[in-house]
PDB file of C-alpha atoms in Angstrom:
ATOM      1  CA  MET A   1     -18.549   7.474  15.407  1.00  0.00           C
ATOM      2  CA  ARG A   2     -16.716  10.296  14.689  1.00  0.00           C
ATOM      3  CA  GLN A   3     -16.260  10.939  10.678  1.00  0.00           C
ATOM      4  CA  PRO A   4     -13.434  11.760   8.878  1.00  0.00           C
ATOM      5  CA  ALA A   5     -12.615  15.162   7.874  1.00  0.00           C
ATOM      6  CA  ALA A   6     -12.998  16.427   4.179  1.00  0.00           C
ATOM      7  CA  GLU A   7      -9.872  15.356   1.946  1.00  0.00           C
ATOM      8  CA  PRO A   8      -7.097  17.387   2.781  1.00  0.00           C
ATOM      9  CA  TYR A   9      -5.245  17.075  -0.520  1.00  0.00           C
ATOM     10  CA  TRP A  10      -5.110  14.836  -3.547  1.00  0.00           C
ATOM     11  CA  ASN A  11      -2.763  13.015  -5.437  1.00  0.00           C
ATOM     12  CA  THR A  12      -2.017   9.672  -7.407  1.00  0.00           C
ATOM     13  CA  ASN A  13      -1.687   7.741  -4.032  1.00  0.00           C
ATOM     14  CA  VAL A  14      -4.892   9.127  -2.850  1.00  0.00           C
ATOM     15  CA  ALA A  15      -6.666   8.272  -5.850  1.00  0.00           C
ATOM     16  CA  ARG A  16      -6.176   4.465  -4.963  1.00  0.00           C
ATOM     17  CA  HIS A  17      -7.819   5.013  -1.477  1.00  0.00           C
ATOM     18  CA  PRO A  18     -11.465   4.514  -2.495  1.00  0.00           C
ATOM     19  CA  GLY A  19     -10.424   0.940  -3.899  1.00  0.00           C
ATOM     20  CA  ILE A  20      -8.300   0.099  -0.743  1.00  0.00           C
ATOM     21  CA  LEU A  21     -11.144   1.033   1.352  1.00  0.00           C
ATOM     22  CA  ARG A  22     -13.619  -1.286  -0.681  1.00  0.00           C
ATOM     23  CA  SER A  23     -11.401  -4.154  -0.131  1.00  0.00           C
ATOM     24  CA  VAL A  24     -11.555  -3.892   3.548  1.00  0.00           C
ATOM     25  CA  PRO A  25     -13.510  -7.274   4.884  1.00  0.00           C
ATOM     26  CA  GLU A  26     -16.806  -7.039   6.609  1.00  0.00           C
ATOM     27  CA  GLY A  27     -16.456  -6.920  10.208  1.00  0.00           C
ATOM     28  CA  CYS A  28     -12.735  -5.989  10.215  1.00  0.00           C
ATOM     29  CA  GLY A  29     -10.934  -5.937  13.761  1.00  0.00           C
ATOM     30  CA  ASP A  30      -7.603  -4.881  13.288  1.00  0.00           C
ATOM     31  CA  ALA A  31      -5.929  -3.429  10.120  1.00  0.00           C
ATOM     32  CA  LEU A  32      -2.325  -2.114   9.463  1.00  0.00           C
ATOM     33  CA  ASP A  33      -1.167   0.611   6.966  1.00  0.00           C
ATOM     34  CA  VAL A  34       2.415   0.086   6.198  1.00  0.00           C
ATOM     35  CA  GLY A  35       4.076   3.289   5.452  1.00  0.00           C
ATOM     36  CA  CYS A  36       1.209   5.516   6.790  1.00  0.00           C
ATOM     37  CA  GLY A  37       3.008   8.880   6.103  1.00  0.00           C
ATOM     38  CA  ASP A  38       0.808  11.501   7.587  1.00  0.00           C
ATOM     39  CA  GLY A  39      -1.982   8.837   8.637  1.00  0.00           C
ATOM     40  CA  LEU A  40      -4.466  10.016   5.989  1.00  0.00           C
ATOM     41  CA  LEU A  41      -5.439   6.615   4.737  1.00  0.00           C
ATOM     42  CA  ALA A  42      -5.385   5.339   8.401  1.00  0.00           C
ATOM     43  CA  ARG A  43      -7.775   7.748   9.566  1.00  0.00           C
ATOM     44  CA  LYS A  44     -10.206   6.650   6.696  1.00  0.00           C
ATOM     45  CA  LEU A  45      -9.588   2.805   7.692  1.00  0.00           C
ATOM     46  CA  ALA A  46     -10.830   3.773  10.963  1.00  0.00           C
ATOM     47  CA  GLY A  47     -14.207   4.091   9.778  1.00  0.00           C
ATOM     48  CA  ARG A  48     -14.217   0.534   8.657  1.00  0.00           C
ATOM     49  CA  ALA A  49     -12.069  -1.544  11.192  1.00  0.00           C
ATOM     50  CA  LYS A  50     -12.283  -1.268  14.747  1.00  0.00           C
ATOM     51  CA  HIS A  51      -8.569  -0.435  15.400  1.00  0.00           C
ATOM     52  CA  VAL A  52      -6.002   0.684  12.711  1.00  0.00           C
ATOM     53  CA  THR A  53      -2.059   0.729  13.254  1.00  0.00           C
ATOM     54  CA  GLY A  54      -0.092   2.929  11.001  1.00  0.00           C
ATOM     55  CA  ILE A  55       3.643   2.402  11.052  1.00  0.00           C
ATOM     56  CA  ASP A  56       6.396   4.423   9.110  1.00  0.00           C
ATOM     57  CA  LYS A  57      10.065   5.200   9.729  1.00  0.00           C
ATOM     58  CA  SER A  58      10.085   8.869   9.039  1.00  0.00           C
ATOM     59  CA  PRO A  59       9.671  10.684  12.489  1.00  0.00           C
ATOM     60  CA  ASP A  60       8.165  13.795  10.721  1.00  0.00           C
ATOM     61  CA  MET A  61       5.401  11.714   8.992  1.00  0.00           C
ATOM     62  CA  ILE A  62       4.572   9.780  12.538  1.00  0.00           C
ATOM     63  CA  ALA A  63       4.532  13.145  14.271  1.00  0.00           C
ATOM     64  CA  CYS A  64       1.996  14.601  11.438  1.00  0.00           C
ATOM     65  CA  ALA A  65       0.062  11.303  11.757  1.00  0.00           C
ATOM     66  CA  ARG A  66      -0.123  11.324  15.845  1.00  0.00           C
ATOM     67  CA  GLU A  67      -1.238  14.948  16.089  1.00  0.00           C
ATOM     68  CA  SER A  68      -3.857  14.203  13.403  1.00  0.00           C
ATOM     69  CA  ALA A  69      -5.049  11.381  15.681  1.00  0.00           C
ATOM     70  CA  VAL A  70      -5.036  12.939  19.082  1.00  0.00           C
ATOM     71  CA  GLY A  71      -8.125  11.679  21.091  1.00  0.00           C
ATOM     72  CA  ASP A  72      -9.006   8.817  18.495  1.00  0.00           C
ATOM     73  CA  PRO A  73      -8.563   5.414  20.628  1.00  0.00           C
ATOM     74  CA  ARG A  74      -8.946   3.569  17.245  1.00  0.00           C
ATOM     75  CA  LEU A  75      -5.794   4.775  15.828  1.00  0.00           C
ATOM     76  CA  THR A  76      -2.353   3.917  16.841  1.00  0.00           C
ATOM     77  CA  PHE A  77       0.834   5.039  15.003  1.00  0.00           C
ATOM     78  CA  VAL A  78       4.597   3.395  15.121  1.00  0.00           C
ATOM     79  CA  GLU A  79       7.477   4.911  14.382  1.00  0.00           C
ATOM     80  CA  GLY A  80      10.055   2.241  12.719  1.00  0.00           C
ATOM     81  CA  ASP A  81      11.297  -0.018  10.200  1.00  0.00           C
ATOM     82  CA  PHE A  82       8.501  -2.338   9.128  1.00  0.00           C
ATOM     83  CA  LEU A  83      10.830  -5.109   8.550  1.00  0.00           C
ATOM     84  CA  THR A  84      12.304  -5.275  11.891  1.00  0.00           C
ATOM     85  CA  ALA A  85       9.430  -3.560  13.835  1.00  0.00           C
ATOM     86  CA  GLU A  86       7.700  -5.767  16.735  1.00  0.00           C
ATOM     87  CA  LEU A  87       4.271  -6.275  15.191  1.00  0.00           C
ATOM     88  CA  PRO A  88       1.922  -9.337  15.991  1.00  0.00           C
ATOM     89  CA  ARG A  89       2.014 -12.154  13.700  1.00  0.00           C
ATOM     90  CA  ALA A  90      -1.193 -13.423  11.862  1.00  0.00           C
ATOM     91  CA  GLU A  91      -3.541 -10.762  13.767  1.00  0.00           C
ATOM     92  CA  TYR A  92      -4.325  -8.234  11.182  1.00  0.00           C
ATOM     93  CA  ASP A  93      -7.867  -8.838   9.166  1.00  0.00           C
ATOM     94  CA  PHE A  94      -6.451  -6.306   6.773  1.00  0.00           C
ATOM     95  CA  VAL A  95      -3.007  -5.112   5.645  1.00  0.00           C
ATOM     96  CA  CYS A  96      -2.288  -2.415   2.977  1.00  0.00           C
ATOM     97  CA  SER A  97       0.530  -0.452   1.920  1.00  0.00           C
ATOM     98  CA  VAL A  98       0.480   2.612  -0.649  1.00  0.00           C
ATOM     99  CA  THR A  99       3.597   3.152  -2.528  1.00  0.00           C
ATOM    100  CA  THR A 100       5.974   2.110   0.199  1.00  0.00           C
ATOM    101  CA  ILE A 101       6.980  -1.214  -0.846  1.00  0.00           C
ATOM    102  CA  HIS A 102       9.587   0.150  -3.285  1.00  0.00           C
ATOM    103  CA  HIS A 103      11.641   1.663  -0.478  1.00  0.00           C
ATOM    104  CA  MET A 104      12.275  -1.645   0.933  1.00  0.00           C
ATOM    105  CA  ASP A 105      13.394  -4.895  -0.263  1.00  0.00           C
ATOM    106  CA  PHE A 106      10.169  -6.350  -2.343  1.00  0.00           C
ATOM    107  CA  GLU A 107      10.281  -9.599  -1.304  1.00  0.00           C
ATOM    108  CA  ALA A 108      10.996  -9.469   2.180  1.00  0.00           C
ATOM    109  CA  ALA A 109       8.272  -6.656   2.816  1.00  0.00           C
ATOM    110  CA  LEU A 110       5.784  -8.951   0.873  1.00  0.00           C
ATOM    111  CA  VAL A 111       6.578 -11.781   2.918  1.00  0.00           C
ATOM    112  CA  ARG A 112       6.277  -9.837   6.199  1.00  0.00           C
ATOM    113  CA  MET A 113       3.096  -8.575   5.213  1.00  0.00           C
ATOM    114  CA  ARG A 114       1.675 -11.996   4.452  1.00  0.00           C
ATOM    115  CA  GLU A 115       2.850 -13.356   7.799  1.00  0.00           C
ATOM    116  CA  LEU A 116       1.260 -10.551   9.553  1.00  0.00           C
ATOM    117  CA  LEU A 117      -2.489 -11.178   7.916  1.00  0.00           C
ATOM    118  CA  ARG A 118      -4.723 -13.259   9.721  1.00  0.00           C
ATOM    119  CA  PRO A 119      -5.753 -16.608   7.851  1.00  0.00           C
ATOM    120  CA  GLY A 120      -8.967 -15.096   5.762  1.00  0.00           C
ATOM    121  CA  GLY A 121      -7.635 -11.608   5.740  1.00  0.00           C
ATOM    122  CA  THR A 122      -7.116  -9.393   2.809  1.00  0.00           C
ATOM    123  CA  LEU A 123      -3.866  -7.592   1.625  1.00  0.00           C
ATOM    124  CA  VAL A 124      -3.909  -4.647  -0.751  1.00  0.00           C
ATOM    125  CA  VAL A 125      -0.439  -3.469  -2.135  1.00  0.00           C
ATOM    126  CA  VAL A 126      -0.291  -0.169  -4.026  1.00  0.00           C
ATOM    127  CA  GLY A 127       3.016   0.394  -5.636  1.00  0.00           C
ATOM    128  CA  LEU A 128       5.072   2.053  -8.208  1.00  0.00           C
ATOM    129  CA  ALA A 129       7.541   0.296 -10.699  1.00  0.00           C
ATOM    130  CA  ARG A 130       9.643   1.306 -13.532  1.00  0.00           C
ATOM    131  CA  GLU A 131       8.807   0.908 -17.219  1.00  0.00           C
ATOM    132  CA  ALA A 132      11.108  -1.893 -19.098  1.00  0.00           C
ATOM    133  CA  SER A 133       9.637  -3.585 -21.942  1.00  0.00           C
ATOM    134  CA  VAL A 134       8.302  -2.145 -24.965  1.00  0.00           C
ATOM    135  CA  THR A 135       4.794  -2.650 -23.712  1.00  0.00           C
ATOM    136  CA  GLU A 136       5.343  -0.797 -20.630  1.00  0.00           C
ATOM    137  CA  TRP A 137       6.909   2.166 -22.159  1.00  0.00           C
ATOM    138  CA  ALA A 138       3.958   2.226 -24.432  1.00  0.00           C
ATOM    139  CA  ALA A 139       1.198   2.277 -21.830  1.00  0.00           C
ATOM    140  CA  LEU A 140       3.200   5.200 -19.946  1.00  0.00           C
ATOM    141  CA  ILE A 141       3.309   7.373 -23.243  1.00  0.00           C
ATOM    142  CA  ALA A 142      -0.549   6.770 -23.833  1.00  0.00           C
ATOM    143  CA  ALA A 143      -1.275   7.371 -20.178  1.00  0.00           C
ATOM    144  CA  ALA A 144       0.985  10.513 -19.990  1.00  0.00           C
ATOM    145  CA  PRO A 145      -1.759  13.149 -21.261  1.00  0.00           C
ATOM    146  CA  ILE A 146      -4.226  11.814 -18.807  1.00  0.00           C
ATOM    147  CA  VAL A 147      -1.752  11.859 -15.875  1.00  0.00           C
ATOM    148  CA  ARG A 148      -0.808  15.494 -16.581  1.00  0.00           C
ATOM    149  CA  ILE A 149      -4.318  16.683 -17.014  1.00  0.00           C
ATOM    150  CA  THR A 150      -5.694  14.809 -14.002  1.00  0.00           C
ATOM    151  CA  LYS A 151      -3.057  16.488 -11.800  1.00  0.00           C
ATOM    152  CA  VAL A 152      -3.616  19.959 -12.776  1.00  0.00           C
ATOM    153  CA  LEU A 153      -7.326  19.496 -12.604  1.00  0.00           C
ATOM    154  CA  ARG A 154      -7.128  18.192  -8.993  1.00  0.00           C
ATOM    155  CA  ARG A 155      -4.212  20.211  -7.859  1.00  0.00           C
ATOM    156  CA  ALA A 156      -2.208  17.330  -7.066  1.00  0.00           C
ATOM    157  CA  ARG A 157      -0.156  17.586  -3.978  1.00  0.00           C
ATOM    158  CA  GLY A 158       0.868  15.785  -1.039  1.00  0.00           C
ATOM    159  CA  PRO A 159       2.072  16.246   2.752  1.00  0.00           C
ATOM    160  CA  GLN A 160       5.624  18.163   2.877  1.00  0.00           C
ATOM    161  CA  GLY A 161       8.465  15.952   3.900  1.00  0.00           C
ATOM    162  CA  MET A 162       7.175  12.671   2.594  1.00  0.00           C
ATOM    163  CA  PRO A 163      10.297  10.564   1.762  1.00  0.00           C
ATOM    164  CA  VAL A 164      10.584   9.864  -1.976  1.00  0.00           C
ATOM    165  CA  ALA A 165      12.544   6.845  -3.827  1.00  0.00           C
ATOM    166  CA  ASP A 166      12.943   5.689  -7.509  1.00  0.00           C
ATOM    167  CA  PRO A 167      11.541   2.149  -7.993  1.00  0.00           C
ATOM    168  CA  GLN A 168      14.238  -0.683  -8.675  1.00  0.00           C
ATOM    169  CA  MET A 169      11.963  -3.416  -9.983  1.00  0.00           C
ATOM    170  CA  SER A 170      10.026  -2.970 -13.414  1.00  0.00           C
ATOM    171  CA  TYR A 171       6.283  -3.833 -13.705  1.00  0.00           C
ATOM    172  CA  GLY A 172       7.130  -7.395 -14.711  1.00  0.00           C
ATOM    173  CA  GLN A 173       9.228  -8.243 -11.979  1.00  0.00           C
ATOM    174  CA  VAL A 174       6.800  -6.969  -9.514  1.00  0.00           C
ATOM    175  CA  ARG A 175       3.828  -9.320 -10.998  1.00  0.00           C
ATOM    176  CA  ALA A 176       6.271 -12.362 -11.533  1.00  0.00           C
ATOM    177  CA  ALA A 177       7.328 -12.077  -7.647  1.00  0.00           C
ATOM    178  CA  ALA A 178       4.130 -11.330  -6.319  1.00  0.00           C
ATOM    179  CA  ARG A 179       2.485 -14.506  -8.176  1.00  0.00           C
ATOM    180  CA  GLN A 180       5.226 -16.415  -6.808  1.00  0.00           C
ATOM    181  CA  LEU A 181       4.792 -15.274  -2.887  1.00  0.00           C
ATOM    182  CA  LEU A 182       1.042 -14.828  -3.013  1.00  0.00           C
ATOM    183  CA  PRO A 183      -0.583 -17.514  -4.981  1.00  0.00           C
ATOM    184  CA  ASP A 184      -3.997 -16.175  -6.681  1.00  0.00           C
ATOM    185  CA  VAL A 185      -2.905 -12.685  -6.223  1.00  0.00           C
ATOM    186  CA  ARG A 186      -4.660 -10.382  -8.463  1.00  0.00           C
ATOM    187  CA  TYR A 187      -2.365  -7.917 -10.291  1.00  0.00           C
ATOM    188  CA  CYS A 188      -3.871  -4.705 -11.744  1.00  0.00           C
ATOM    189  CA  ARG A 189      -1.887  -1.738 -13.581  1.00  0.00           C
ATOM    190  CA  HIS A 190      -3.474   1.514 -13.392  1.00  0.00           C
ATOM    191  CA  VAL A 191      -3.593   4.609 -15.458  1.00  0.00           C
ATOM    192  CA  LEU A 192      -2.223   6.837 -12.949  1.00  0.00           C
ATOM    193  CA  ARG A 193       1.356   5.042 -12.917  1.00  0.00           C
ATOM    194  CA  ARG A 194       0.420   2.587 -10.157  1.00  0.00           C
ATOM    195  CA  TYR A 195      -0.140  -1.074  -9.813  1.00  0.00           C
ATOM    196  CA  SER A 196      -2.108  -2.890  -7.256  1.00  0.00           C
ATOM    197  CA  LEU A 197      -1.890  -6.309  -5.715  1.00  0.00           C
ATOM    198  CA  THR A 198      -4.882  -7.939  -3.902  1.00  0.00           C
ATOM    199  CA  TRP A 199      -4.776 -10.999  -2.183  1.00  0.00           C
ATOM    200  CA  GLU A 200      -7.039 -12.988   0.338  1.00  0.00           C
ATOM    201  CA  LYS A 201      -4.988 -15.120   2.666  1.00  0.00           C
ATOM    202  CA  PRO A 202      -6.469 -18.817   2.786  1.00  0.00           C
ATOM    203  CA  ALA A 203      -8.429 -19.788   5.859  1.00  0.00           C
ATOM    204  CA  ARG A 204      -6.323 -22.837   6.119  1.00  0.00           C
ATOM    205  CA  CYS A 205      -2.870 -21.666   5.186  1.00  0.00           C
ATOM    206  CA  ARG A 206      -1.090 -23.731   2.477  1.00  0.00           C
ATOM    207  CA  ALA A 207       2.727 -23.761   2.063  1.00  0.00           C
ATOM    208  CA  VAL A 208       4.025 -20.607   0.102  1.00  0.00           C
ATOM    209  CA  PRO A 209       7.501 -19.841  -0.876  1.00  0.00           C
ATOM    210  CA  THR A 210       9.418 -17.560   1.122  1.00  0.00           C
ATOM    211  CA  SER A 211      11.420 -15.847  -1.787  1.00  0.00           C
ATOM    212  CA  THR A 212      11.532 -15.987  -5.527  1.00  0.00           C
ATOM    213  CA  PRO A 213      14.141 -15.205  -8.176  1.00  0.00           C
ATOM    214  CA  ARG A 214      13.833 -11.945  -9.974  1.00  0.00           C
ATOM    215  CA  SER A 215      13.324 -11.487 -13.560  1.00  0.00           C
ATOM    216  CA  THR A 216      16.111  -9.733 -15.389  1.00  0.00           C
ATOM    217  CA  ALA A 217      12.818  -7.982 -17.434  1.00  0.00           C
TER     218      ALA A 217
END
């Protein structure tokens, strides 16, 4: 099996990759990377899953991802809108997304990820949200020096042309919506201004909500 190349760059998204990789279930068959960008995480996932599909709506990012994966049959990259693209339902053992869900309708995207996941599979979402409460602002201010120092020391950068967007939902809204849509989801707030959602789909699926009212927080 071909070994992945050395890390080409580091940023606060790449910082979450080790945790995501640790969440890939043993014997993973098919994995899906939503908002795969230049395919860096998908290439890492190919070392833990039999086949990885990456999807992104940016033509430039998909072109970079395909170029980096030439000759690797474990990787497939799809250019398209995740919410409408034709993807097999309940066929993925692992679904992940890094700092992409705030570019889409949060609830619709989370429901779609849930539906594409095979019963017993694992979902990991790493996201970016906005500060709204006093507690959230205090956490941001306390972590700011650590974030700045870490970025300087690690020479933080990313692939050119990566689409950016400001988050509309607060951390509190994300947490509340995720808990409604993904029963027993594990929510974690990270120092480098990220949150993560980790959820294991029940082997026997029980009814779960299709949407939830958003908090005004």
